[in-house]
Coordinates of C-alpha atoms and ligand atoms in Angstrom, one line a residue:
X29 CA 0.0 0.0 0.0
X30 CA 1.1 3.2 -0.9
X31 CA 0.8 6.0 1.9
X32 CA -1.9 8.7 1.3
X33 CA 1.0 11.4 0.8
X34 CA 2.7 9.3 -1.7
X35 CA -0.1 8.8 -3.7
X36 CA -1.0 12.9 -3.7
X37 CA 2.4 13.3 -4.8
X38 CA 2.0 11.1 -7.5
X39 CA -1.5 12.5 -8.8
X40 CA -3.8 10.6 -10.9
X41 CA -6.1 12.2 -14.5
X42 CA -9.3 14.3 -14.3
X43 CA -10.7 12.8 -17.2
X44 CA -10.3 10.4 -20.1
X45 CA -10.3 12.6 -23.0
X46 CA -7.2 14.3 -20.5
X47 CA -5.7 10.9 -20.2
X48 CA -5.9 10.8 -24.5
X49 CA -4.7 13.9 -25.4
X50 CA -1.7 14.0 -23.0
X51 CA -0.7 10.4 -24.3
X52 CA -1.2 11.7 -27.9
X53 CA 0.8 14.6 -26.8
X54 CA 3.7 12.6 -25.3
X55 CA 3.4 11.1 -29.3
X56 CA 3.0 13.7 -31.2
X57 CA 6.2 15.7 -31.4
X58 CA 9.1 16.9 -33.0
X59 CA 9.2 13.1 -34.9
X60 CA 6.0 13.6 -36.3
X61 CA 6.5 16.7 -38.0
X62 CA 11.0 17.3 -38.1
X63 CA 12.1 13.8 -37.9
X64 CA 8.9 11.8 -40.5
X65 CA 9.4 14.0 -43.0
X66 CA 13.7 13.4 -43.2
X67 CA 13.7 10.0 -42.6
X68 CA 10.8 9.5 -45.1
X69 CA 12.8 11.5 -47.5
X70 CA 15.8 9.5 -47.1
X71 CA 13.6 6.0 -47.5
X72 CA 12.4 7.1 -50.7
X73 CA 8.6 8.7 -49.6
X74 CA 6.0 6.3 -49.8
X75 CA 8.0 2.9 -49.4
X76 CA 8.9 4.4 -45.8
X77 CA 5.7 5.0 -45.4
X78 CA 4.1 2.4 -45.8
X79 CA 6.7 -0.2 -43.8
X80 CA 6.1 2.7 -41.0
X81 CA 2.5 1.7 -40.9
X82 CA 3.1 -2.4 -41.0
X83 CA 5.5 -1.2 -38.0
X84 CA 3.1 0.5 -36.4
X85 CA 0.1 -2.1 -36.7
X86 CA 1.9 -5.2 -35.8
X87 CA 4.5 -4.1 -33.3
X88 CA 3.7 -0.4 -32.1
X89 CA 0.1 -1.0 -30.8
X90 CA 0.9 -4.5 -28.9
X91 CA 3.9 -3.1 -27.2
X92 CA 2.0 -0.1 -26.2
X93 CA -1.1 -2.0 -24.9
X94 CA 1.5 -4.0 -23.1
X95 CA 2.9 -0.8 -21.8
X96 CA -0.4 0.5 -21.1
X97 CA -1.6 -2.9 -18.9
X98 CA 2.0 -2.6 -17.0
X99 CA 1.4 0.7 -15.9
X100 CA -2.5 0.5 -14.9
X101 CA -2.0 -2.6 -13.5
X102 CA 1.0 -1.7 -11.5
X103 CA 0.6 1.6 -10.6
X104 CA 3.8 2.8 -9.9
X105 CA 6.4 4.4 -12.0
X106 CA 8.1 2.2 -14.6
X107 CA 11.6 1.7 -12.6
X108 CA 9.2 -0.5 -9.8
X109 CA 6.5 -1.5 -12.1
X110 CA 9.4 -4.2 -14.0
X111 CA 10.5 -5.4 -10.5
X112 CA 7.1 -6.0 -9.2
X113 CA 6.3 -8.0 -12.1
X114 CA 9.5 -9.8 -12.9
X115 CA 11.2 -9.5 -9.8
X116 CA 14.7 -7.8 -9.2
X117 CA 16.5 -8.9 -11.5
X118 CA 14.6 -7.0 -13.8
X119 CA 15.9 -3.8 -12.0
X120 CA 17.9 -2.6 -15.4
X121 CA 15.0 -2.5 -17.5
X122 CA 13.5 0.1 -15.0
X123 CA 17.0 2.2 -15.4
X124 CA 17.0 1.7 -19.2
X125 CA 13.7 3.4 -18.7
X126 CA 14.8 6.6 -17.0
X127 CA 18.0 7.2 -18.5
X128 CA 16.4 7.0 -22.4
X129 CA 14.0 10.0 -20.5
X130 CA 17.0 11.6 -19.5
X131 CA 19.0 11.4 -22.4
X132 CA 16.5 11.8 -25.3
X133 CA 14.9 14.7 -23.2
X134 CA 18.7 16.2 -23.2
X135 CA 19.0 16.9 -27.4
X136 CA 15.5 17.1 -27.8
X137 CA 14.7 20.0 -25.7
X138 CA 18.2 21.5 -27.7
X139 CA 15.7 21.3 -31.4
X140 CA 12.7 22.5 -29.5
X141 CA 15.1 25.7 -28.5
X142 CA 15.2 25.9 -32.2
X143 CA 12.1 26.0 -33.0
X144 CA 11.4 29.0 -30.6
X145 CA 13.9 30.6 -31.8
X146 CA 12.9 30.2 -35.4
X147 CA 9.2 31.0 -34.1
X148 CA 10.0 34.6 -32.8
X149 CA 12.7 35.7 -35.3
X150 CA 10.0 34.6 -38.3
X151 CA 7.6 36.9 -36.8
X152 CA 9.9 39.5 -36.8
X153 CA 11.1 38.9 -40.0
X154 CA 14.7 38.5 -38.8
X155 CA 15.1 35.9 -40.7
X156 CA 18.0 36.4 -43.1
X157 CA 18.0 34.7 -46.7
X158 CA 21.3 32.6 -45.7
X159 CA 19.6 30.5 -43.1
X160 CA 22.5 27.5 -43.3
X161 CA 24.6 30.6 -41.9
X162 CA 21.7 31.8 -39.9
X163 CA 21.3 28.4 -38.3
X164 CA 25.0 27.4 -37.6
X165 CA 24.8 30.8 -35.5
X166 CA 21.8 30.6 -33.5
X167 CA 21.5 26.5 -33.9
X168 CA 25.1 25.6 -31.7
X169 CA 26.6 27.1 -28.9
X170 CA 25.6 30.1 -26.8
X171 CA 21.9 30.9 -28.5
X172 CA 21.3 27.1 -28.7
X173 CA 22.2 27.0 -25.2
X174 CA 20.2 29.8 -24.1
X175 CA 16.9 28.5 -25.9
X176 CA 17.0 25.2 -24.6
X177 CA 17.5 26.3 -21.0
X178 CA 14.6 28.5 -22.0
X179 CA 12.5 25.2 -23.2
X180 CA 13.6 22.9 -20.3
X181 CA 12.0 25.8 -17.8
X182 CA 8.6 25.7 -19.6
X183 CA 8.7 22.1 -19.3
X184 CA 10.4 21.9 -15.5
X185 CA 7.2 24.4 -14.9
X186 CA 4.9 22.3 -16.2
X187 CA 6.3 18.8 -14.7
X188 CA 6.2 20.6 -11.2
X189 CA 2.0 21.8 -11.1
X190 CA 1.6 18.1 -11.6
X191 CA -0.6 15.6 -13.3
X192 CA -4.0 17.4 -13.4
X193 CA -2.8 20.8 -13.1
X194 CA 0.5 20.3 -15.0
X195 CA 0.7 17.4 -17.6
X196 CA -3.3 17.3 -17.9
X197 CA -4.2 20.9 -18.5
X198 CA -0.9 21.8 -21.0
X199 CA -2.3 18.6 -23.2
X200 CA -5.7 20.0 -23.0
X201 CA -4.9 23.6 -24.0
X202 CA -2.3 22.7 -26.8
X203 CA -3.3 19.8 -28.7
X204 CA -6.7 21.8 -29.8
X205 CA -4.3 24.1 -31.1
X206 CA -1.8 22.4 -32.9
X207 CA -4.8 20.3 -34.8
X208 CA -6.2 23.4 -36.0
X209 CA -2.4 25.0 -37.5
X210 CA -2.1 21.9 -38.7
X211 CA -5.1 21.3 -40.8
X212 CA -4.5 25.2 -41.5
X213 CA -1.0 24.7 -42.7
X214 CA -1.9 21.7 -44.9
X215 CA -4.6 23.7 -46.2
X216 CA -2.5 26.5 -47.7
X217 CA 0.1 24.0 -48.6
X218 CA -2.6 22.0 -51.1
X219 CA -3.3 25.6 -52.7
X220 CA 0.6 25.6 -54.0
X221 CA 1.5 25.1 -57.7
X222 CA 3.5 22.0 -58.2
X223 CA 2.5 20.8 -54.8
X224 CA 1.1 17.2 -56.6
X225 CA 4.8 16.3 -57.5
X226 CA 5.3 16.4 -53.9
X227 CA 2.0 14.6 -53.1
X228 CA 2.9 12.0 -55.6
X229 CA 6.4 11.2 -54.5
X230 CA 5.3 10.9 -51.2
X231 CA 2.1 8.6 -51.9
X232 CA 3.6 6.2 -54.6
X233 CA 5.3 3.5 -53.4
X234 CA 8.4 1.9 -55.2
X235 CA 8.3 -1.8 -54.1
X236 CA 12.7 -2.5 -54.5
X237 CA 12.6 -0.3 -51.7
X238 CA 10.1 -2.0 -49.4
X239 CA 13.1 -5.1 -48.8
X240 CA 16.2 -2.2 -48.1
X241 CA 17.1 -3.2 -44.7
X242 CA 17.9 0.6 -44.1
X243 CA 14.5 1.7 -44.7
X244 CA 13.1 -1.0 -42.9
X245 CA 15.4 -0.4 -39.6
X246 CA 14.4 3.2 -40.1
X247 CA 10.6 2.5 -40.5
X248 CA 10.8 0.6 -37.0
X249 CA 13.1 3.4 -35.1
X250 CA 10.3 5.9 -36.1
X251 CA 7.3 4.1 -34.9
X252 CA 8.8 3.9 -31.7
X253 CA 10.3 7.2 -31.6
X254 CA 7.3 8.3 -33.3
X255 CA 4.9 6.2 -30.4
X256 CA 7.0 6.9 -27.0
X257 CA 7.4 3.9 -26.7
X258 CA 9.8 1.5 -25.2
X259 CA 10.9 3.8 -22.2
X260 CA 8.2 4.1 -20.3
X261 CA 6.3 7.2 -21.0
X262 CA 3.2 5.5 -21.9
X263 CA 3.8 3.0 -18.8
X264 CA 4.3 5.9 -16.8
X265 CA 1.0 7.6 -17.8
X266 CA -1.2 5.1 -17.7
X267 CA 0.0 4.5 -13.8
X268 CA -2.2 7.7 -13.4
X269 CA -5.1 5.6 -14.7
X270 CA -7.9 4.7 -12.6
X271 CA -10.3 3.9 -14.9
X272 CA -11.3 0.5 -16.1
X273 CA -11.3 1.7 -20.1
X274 CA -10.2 -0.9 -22.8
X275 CA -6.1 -0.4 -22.8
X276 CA -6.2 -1.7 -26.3
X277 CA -8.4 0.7 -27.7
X278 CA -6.8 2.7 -26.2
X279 CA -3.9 2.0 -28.2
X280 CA -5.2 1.9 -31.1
X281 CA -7.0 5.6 -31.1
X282 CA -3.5 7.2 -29.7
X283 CA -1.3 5.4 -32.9
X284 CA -3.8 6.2 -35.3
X285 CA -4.1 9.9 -34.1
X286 CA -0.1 9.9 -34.0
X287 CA -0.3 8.5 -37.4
X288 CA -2.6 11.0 -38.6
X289 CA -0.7 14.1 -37.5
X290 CA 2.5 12.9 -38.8
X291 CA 0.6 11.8 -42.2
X292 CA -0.7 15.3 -42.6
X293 CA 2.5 17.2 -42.0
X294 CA 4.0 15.4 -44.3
X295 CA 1.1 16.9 -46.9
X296 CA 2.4 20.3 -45.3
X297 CA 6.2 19.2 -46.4
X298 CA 6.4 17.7 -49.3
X299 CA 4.2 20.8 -51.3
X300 CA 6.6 23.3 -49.9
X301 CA 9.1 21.0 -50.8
X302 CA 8.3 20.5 -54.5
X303 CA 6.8 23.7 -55.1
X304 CA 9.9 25.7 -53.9
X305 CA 12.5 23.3 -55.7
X306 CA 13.9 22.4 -52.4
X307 CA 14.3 18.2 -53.2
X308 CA 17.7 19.0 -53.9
X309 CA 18.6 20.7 -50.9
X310 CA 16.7 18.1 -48.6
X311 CA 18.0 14.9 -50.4
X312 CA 14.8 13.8 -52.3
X313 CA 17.6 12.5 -54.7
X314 CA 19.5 10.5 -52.6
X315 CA 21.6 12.8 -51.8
X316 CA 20.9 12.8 -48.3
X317 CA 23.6 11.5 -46.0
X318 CA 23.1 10.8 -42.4
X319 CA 25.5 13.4 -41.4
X320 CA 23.8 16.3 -40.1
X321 CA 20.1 16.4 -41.8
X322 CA 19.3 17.3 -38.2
X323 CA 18.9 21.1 -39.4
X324 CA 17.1 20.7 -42.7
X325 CA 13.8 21.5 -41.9
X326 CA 15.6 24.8 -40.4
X327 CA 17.1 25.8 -43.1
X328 CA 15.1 25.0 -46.4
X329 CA 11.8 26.1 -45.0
X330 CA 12.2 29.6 -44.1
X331 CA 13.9 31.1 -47.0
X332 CA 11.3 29.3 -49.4
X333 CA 8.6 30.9 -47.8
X334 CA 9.8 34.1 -47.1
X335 CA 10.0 34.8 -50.9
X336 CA 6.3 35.7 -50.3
X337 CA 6.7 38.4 -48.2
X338 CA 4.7 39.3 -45.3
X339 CA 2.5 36.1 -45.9
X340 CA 5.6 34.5 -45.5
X341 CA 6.4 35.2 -42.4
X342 CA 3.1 34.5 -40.8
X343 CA 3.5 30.7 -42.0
X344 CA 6.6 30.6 -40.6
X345 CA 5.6 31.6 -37.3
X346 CA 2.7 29.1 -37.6
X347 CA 4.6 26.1 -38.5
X348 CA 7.3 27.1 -36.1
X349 CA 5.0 27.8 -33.0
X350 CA 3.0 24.1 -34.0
X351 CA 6.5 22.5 -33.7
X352 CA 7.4 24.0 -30.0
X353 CA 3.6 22.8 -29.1
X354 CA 4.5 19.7 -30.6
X355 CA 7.4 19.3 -28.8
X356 CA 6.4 20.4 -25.5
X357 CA 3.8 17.9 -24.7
X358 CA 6.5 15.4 -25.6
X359 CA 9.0 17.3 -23.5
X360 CA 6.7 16.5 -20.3
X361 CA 6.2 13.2 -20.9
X362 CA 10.5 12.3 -21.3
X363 CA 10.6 14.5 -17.8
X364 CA 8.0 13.0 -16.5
X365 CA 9.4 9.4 -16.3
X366 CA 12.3 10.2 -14.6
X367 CA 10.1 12.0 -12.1
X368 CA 8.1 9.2 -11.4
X369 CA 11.5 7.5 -10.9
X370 CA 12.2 9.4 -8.3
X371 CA 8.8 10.2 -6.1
X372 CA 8.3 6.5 -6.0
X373 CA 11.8 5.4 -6.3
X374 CA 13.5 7.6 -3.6
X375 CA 10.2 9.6 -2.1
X376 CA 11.2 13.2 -3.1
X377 CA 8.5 15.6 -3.7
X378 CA 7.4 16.6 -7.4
X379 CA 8.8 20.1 -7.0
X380 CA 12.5 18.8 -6.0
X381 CA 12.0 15.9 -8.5
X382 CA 11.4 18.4 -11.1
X383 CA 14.0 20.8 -10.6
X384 CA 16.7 18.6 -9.9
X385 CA 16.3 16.3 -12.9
X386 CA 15.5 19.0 -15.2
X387 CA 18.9 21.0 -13.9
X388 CA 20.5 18.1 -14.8
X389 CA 19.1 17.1 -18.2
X390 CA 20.0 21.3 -19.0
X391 CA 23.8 20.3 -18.4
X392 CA 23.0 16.6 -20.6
X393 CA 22.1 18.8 -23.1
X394 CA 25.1 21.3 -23.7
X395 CA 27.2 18.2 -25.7
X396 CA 24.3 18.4 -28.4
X397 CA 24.1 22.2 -28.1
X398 CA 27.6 22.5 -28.7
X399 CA 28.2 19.8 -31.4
X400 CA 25.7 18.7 -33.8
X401 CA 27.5 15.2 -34.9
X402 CA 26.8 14.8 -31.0
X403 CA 23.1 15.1 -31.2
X404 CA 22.7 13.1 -34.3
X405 CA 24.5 10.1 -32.7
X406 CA 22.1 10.5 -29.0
X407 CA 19.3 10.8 -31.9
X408 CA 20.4 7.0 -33.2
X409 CA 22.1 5.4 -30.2
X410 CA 19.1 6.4 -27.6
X411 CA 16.0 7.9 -29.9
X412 CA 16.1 4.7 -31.6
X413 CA 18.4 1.7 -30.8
X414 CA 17.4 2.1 -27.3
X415 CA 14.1 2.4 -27.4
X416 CA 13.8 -0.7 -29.6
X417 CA 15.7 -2.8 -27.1
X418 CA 13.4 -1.2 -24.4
X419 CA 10.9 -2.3 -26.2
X420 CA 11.8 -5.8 -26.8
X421 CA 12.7 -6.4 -23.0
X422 CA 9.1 -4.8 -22.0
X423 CA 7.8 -7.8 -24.5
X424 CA 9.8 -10.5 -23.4
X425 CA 8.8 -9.4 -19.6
X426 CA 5.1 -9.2 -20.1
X427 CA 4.7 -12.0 -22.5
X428 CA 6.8 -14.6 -20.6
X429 CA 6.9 -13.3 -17.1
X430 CA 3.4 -11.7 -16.4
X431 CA 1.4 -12.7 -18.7
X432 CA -1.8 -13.9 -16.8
X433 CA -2.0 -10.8 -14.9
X434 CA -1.6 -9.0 -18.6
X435 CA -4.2 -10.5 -19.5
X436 CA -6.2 -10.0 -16.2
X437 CA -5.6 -6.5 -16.8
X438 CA -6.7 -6.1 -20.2
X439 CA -9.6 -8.2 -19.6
X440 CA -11.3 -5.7 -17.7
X441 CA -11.5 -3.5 -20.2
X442 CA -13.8 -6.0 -21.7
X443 CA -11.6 -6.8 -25.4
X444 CA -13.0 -10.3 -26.4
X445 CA -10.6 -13.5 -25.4
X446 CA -9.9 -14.0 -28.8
X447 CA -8.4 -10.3 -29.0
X448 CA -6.3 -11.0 -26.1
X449 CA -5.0 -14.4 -27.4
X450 CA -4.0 -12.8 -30.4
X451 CA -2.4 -10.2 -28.7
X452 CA -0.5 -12.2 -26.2
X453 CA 0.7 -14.4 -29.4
X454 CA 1.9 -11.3 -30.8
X455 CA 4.0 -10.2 -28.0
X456 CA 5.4 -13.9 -27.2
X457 CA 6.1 -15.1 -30.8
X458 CA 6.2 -11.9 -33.0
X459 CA 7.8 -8.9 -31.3
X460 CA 10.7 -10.3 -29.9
X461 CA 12.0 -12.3 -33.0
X462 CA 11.1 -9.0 -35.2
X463 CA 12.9 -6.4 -32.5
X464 CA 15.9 -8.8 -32.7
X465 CA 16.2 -8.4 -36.2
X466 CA 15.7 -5.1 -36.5
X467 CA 18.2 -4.5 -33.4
X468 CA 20.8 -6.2 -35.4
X469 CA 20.4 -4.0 -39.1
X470 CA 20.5 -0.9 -36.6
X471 CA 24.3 -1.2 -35.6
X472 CA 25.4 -0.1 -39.0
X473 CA 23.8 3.2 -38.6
X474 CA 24.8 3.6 -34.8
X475 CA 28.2 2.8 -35.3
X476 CA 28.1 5.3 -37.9
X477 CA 26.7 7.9 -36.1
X478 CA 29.6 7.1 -33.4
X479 CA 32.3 7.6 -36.4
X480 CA 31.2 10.8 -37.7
X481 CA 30.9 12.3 -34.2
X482 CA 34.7 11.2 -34.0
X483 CA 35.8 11.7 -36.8
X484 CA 36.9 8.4 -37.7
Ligands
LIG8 N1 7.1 10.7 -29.5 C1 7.8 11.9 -29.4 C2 8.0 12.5 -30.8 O1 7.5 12.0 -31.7 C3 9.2 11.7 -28.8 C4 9.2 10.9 -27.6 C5 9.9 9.7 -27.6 C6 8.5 11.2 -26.5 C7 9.9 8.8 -26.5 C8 8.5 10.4 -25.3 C9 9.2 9.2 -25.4 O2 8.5 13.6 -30.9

């Protein structure tokens, strides 16, 4: 039993559609929108995404149902949730957990700087036409620095009010919000000349793709980038559950929404994209290396649509202020599993939990801010290999380990026992084999990422 103050500390959702929209929040994010629309580029457009959707289906939703049961059925923060089921041996899955928090939280929160940045000076029109020069100067070092302490206070802020007051009402004042410059954004974007070049290469599918391992390791990196999943956010949120709702739906309505948003941004992209004549410049023709496409949104949107003046300049803002939304209800989610960590793990309040994590993910983050090779190789060693050996462990633990009280837990929500059986066949005989592969085509591109950062 926890005690009554431990509990308060912890918090627990107001209401469903609360629960929803800050778990398709914690989703949506910078992937979505900055990181779909590169990797789909590199993976040849609609090959990626369409192997991004068989991802999603047959892996993303189980381990995220299984997710969701752990943390409702536990209801503690992921680093005791995997001892209480599997016992203590178990104990570095937990610290997997927290430290993928930690560290993604550390270079993503140096991007969401960006997009502030990019935000305010397109408002002003401060944008100059050489935005690769503009962005080496205010993407690295002091500026960089300076926004992303900036972010990690919003977020820190947040994080400390708490679940209701904190995670619950940000996700229910700025995911109406983002929807609607979203849908605005694709609107205009369909009204450009040229745009159905950049609808078509992104919709048709060239099948010799569909078997490149790299697309295929990339397509599975995304959708759990893309889905939170695989340290612990969605475990972590759904501790806060109370309600005896069906997890797997549950699932299923936050993927597809996820899917959704980052399906229409890309009809945002690609437009601007063709229209503008930027495939060259983002590496539509293969020219993309991985080195560095980190800052590509950054510098091929702006100038492109400030050549339309005032106009210009407002859909800069737009798009720019939809990222930072974006990636602040993400933000909360990364901070909020090592939080968790620590009110249950060590009983410190919220308010020290927040501040002194959050200090320390600002000084994380200076290696990324400094040193952008640095930030692209957290981006592939944590954002995805990690994540997908998380997320293989969290299957192997509730699939062979826990499973009857999985599917006690997921039971209650009423899915049919067929449903179930299928899903616990999934996670036992599917997921694991599938994550192991795909674990193994990944190395290439870590170990890459490791020798450009050193030069090697
Ligand atoms: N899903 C978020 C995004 O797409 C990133 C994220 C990853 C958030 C893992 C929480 C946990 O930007």
């Amino acid at each position: 039993m926890q005690s009554p103050t431990a509990s308060a500390q912890r918090g627990s959702w107001g209401t469903r559609l609360g629960f929803i929209l800050a778990a398709v929040g914690s989703a949506v994010g910078l992937g979505n929108m900055w990181r779909f629309s590169y990797v789909a580029a590199e993976g040849g457009g609609a090959a990626f995404v369409l192997l991004y959707l068989v991802f999603v289906a047959l892996i993303g939703i189980p381990v995220m149902t299984s997710e969701l049961v752990v943390g409702r059925m536990t209801q503690v923060s992921p680093l005791k949730a995997v001892t209480k089921l599997g016992g203590s041996q178990w104990a570095p899955l937990g610290w997997l957990f927290v430290f993928c928090g930690f560290g993604i939280l550390s270079y993503y929160s140096v991007i969401a700087g960006w997009t502030m940045r990019f935000a305010f000076d397109g408002i002003r029109g401060a944008i100059p036409q050489d935005t690769a020069g503009y962005f080496n100067a205010v993407g690295t070092r002091t500026p960089a620095v300076a926004t992303h302490i900036a972010f990690m206070a919003i977020t820190i802020f947040i994080v400390m009010r708490g679940v209701k007051r904190g995670l619950e009402s940000a996700a229910l004042i700025l995911m109406p919000l983002l929807f609607l410059l979203l849908v605005g954004l694709a609107i205009w974007s369909s009204t450009l000349a040229d745009g159905g070049a950049g609808y078509a290469y992104y919709l048709k599918p060239r099948i010799n793709e569909l078997l490149d391992t790299r697309i295929i390791t990339d397509a599975a990196g995304q959708a759990f980038f893309s889905l939170s999943l695989g340290m612990g956010a969605m475990m972590t949120y759904a501790s806060y559950l109370q309600g005896k709702q069906s997890l797997g739906r549950e699932a299923v309505t936050i993927a597809l929404t996820d899917f959704g948003v980052a399906f229409v941004a890309g009809l945002v992209v690609f437009p601007i994209v063709f229209h503008f004549g930027l495939g060259e410049a983002i590496g539509l023709g293969g020219m993309l290396n991985t080195d560095n496409t980190v800052g590509t949104l950054f510098i091929t949107i702006p100038p492109a649509l400030q050549s339309l003046g005032k106009v210009g300049n407002v859909i800069i803002t737009a798009f720019f202020v939809m990222l930072f939304f974006a990636a602040l209800t993400s933000a909360i989610s990364l901070l909020e599993v090592v939080v968790a960590a620590a009110i249950d793990g060590w009983g410190w309040t919220r308010h020290r939990a927040a501040l002194l994590s959050g200090s320390l993910i600002i000084v994380a983050g200076l290696p990324s801010a400094y040193n952008l090779n640095f930030l692209a190789m957290a981006d592939k060693l944590i954002g995805t290999f990690m994540l997908m050996l998380g997320g293989l462990f969290t299957a192997i633990l509730v699939g062979y380990y826990a499973l009857p009280q999985a599917e006690a837990e997921l039971a209650m929500g009423m899915e049919t026992v067929s449903m179930r059986k299928a899903w616990a066949t999934i996670i036992r005989f599917l997921v694991p084999p599938v994550l192991f592969v795909v674990l193994i085509f990944a190395v290439p591109s870590v170990v890459g990422a490791v020798r450009a950062l050193l030069g090697v």
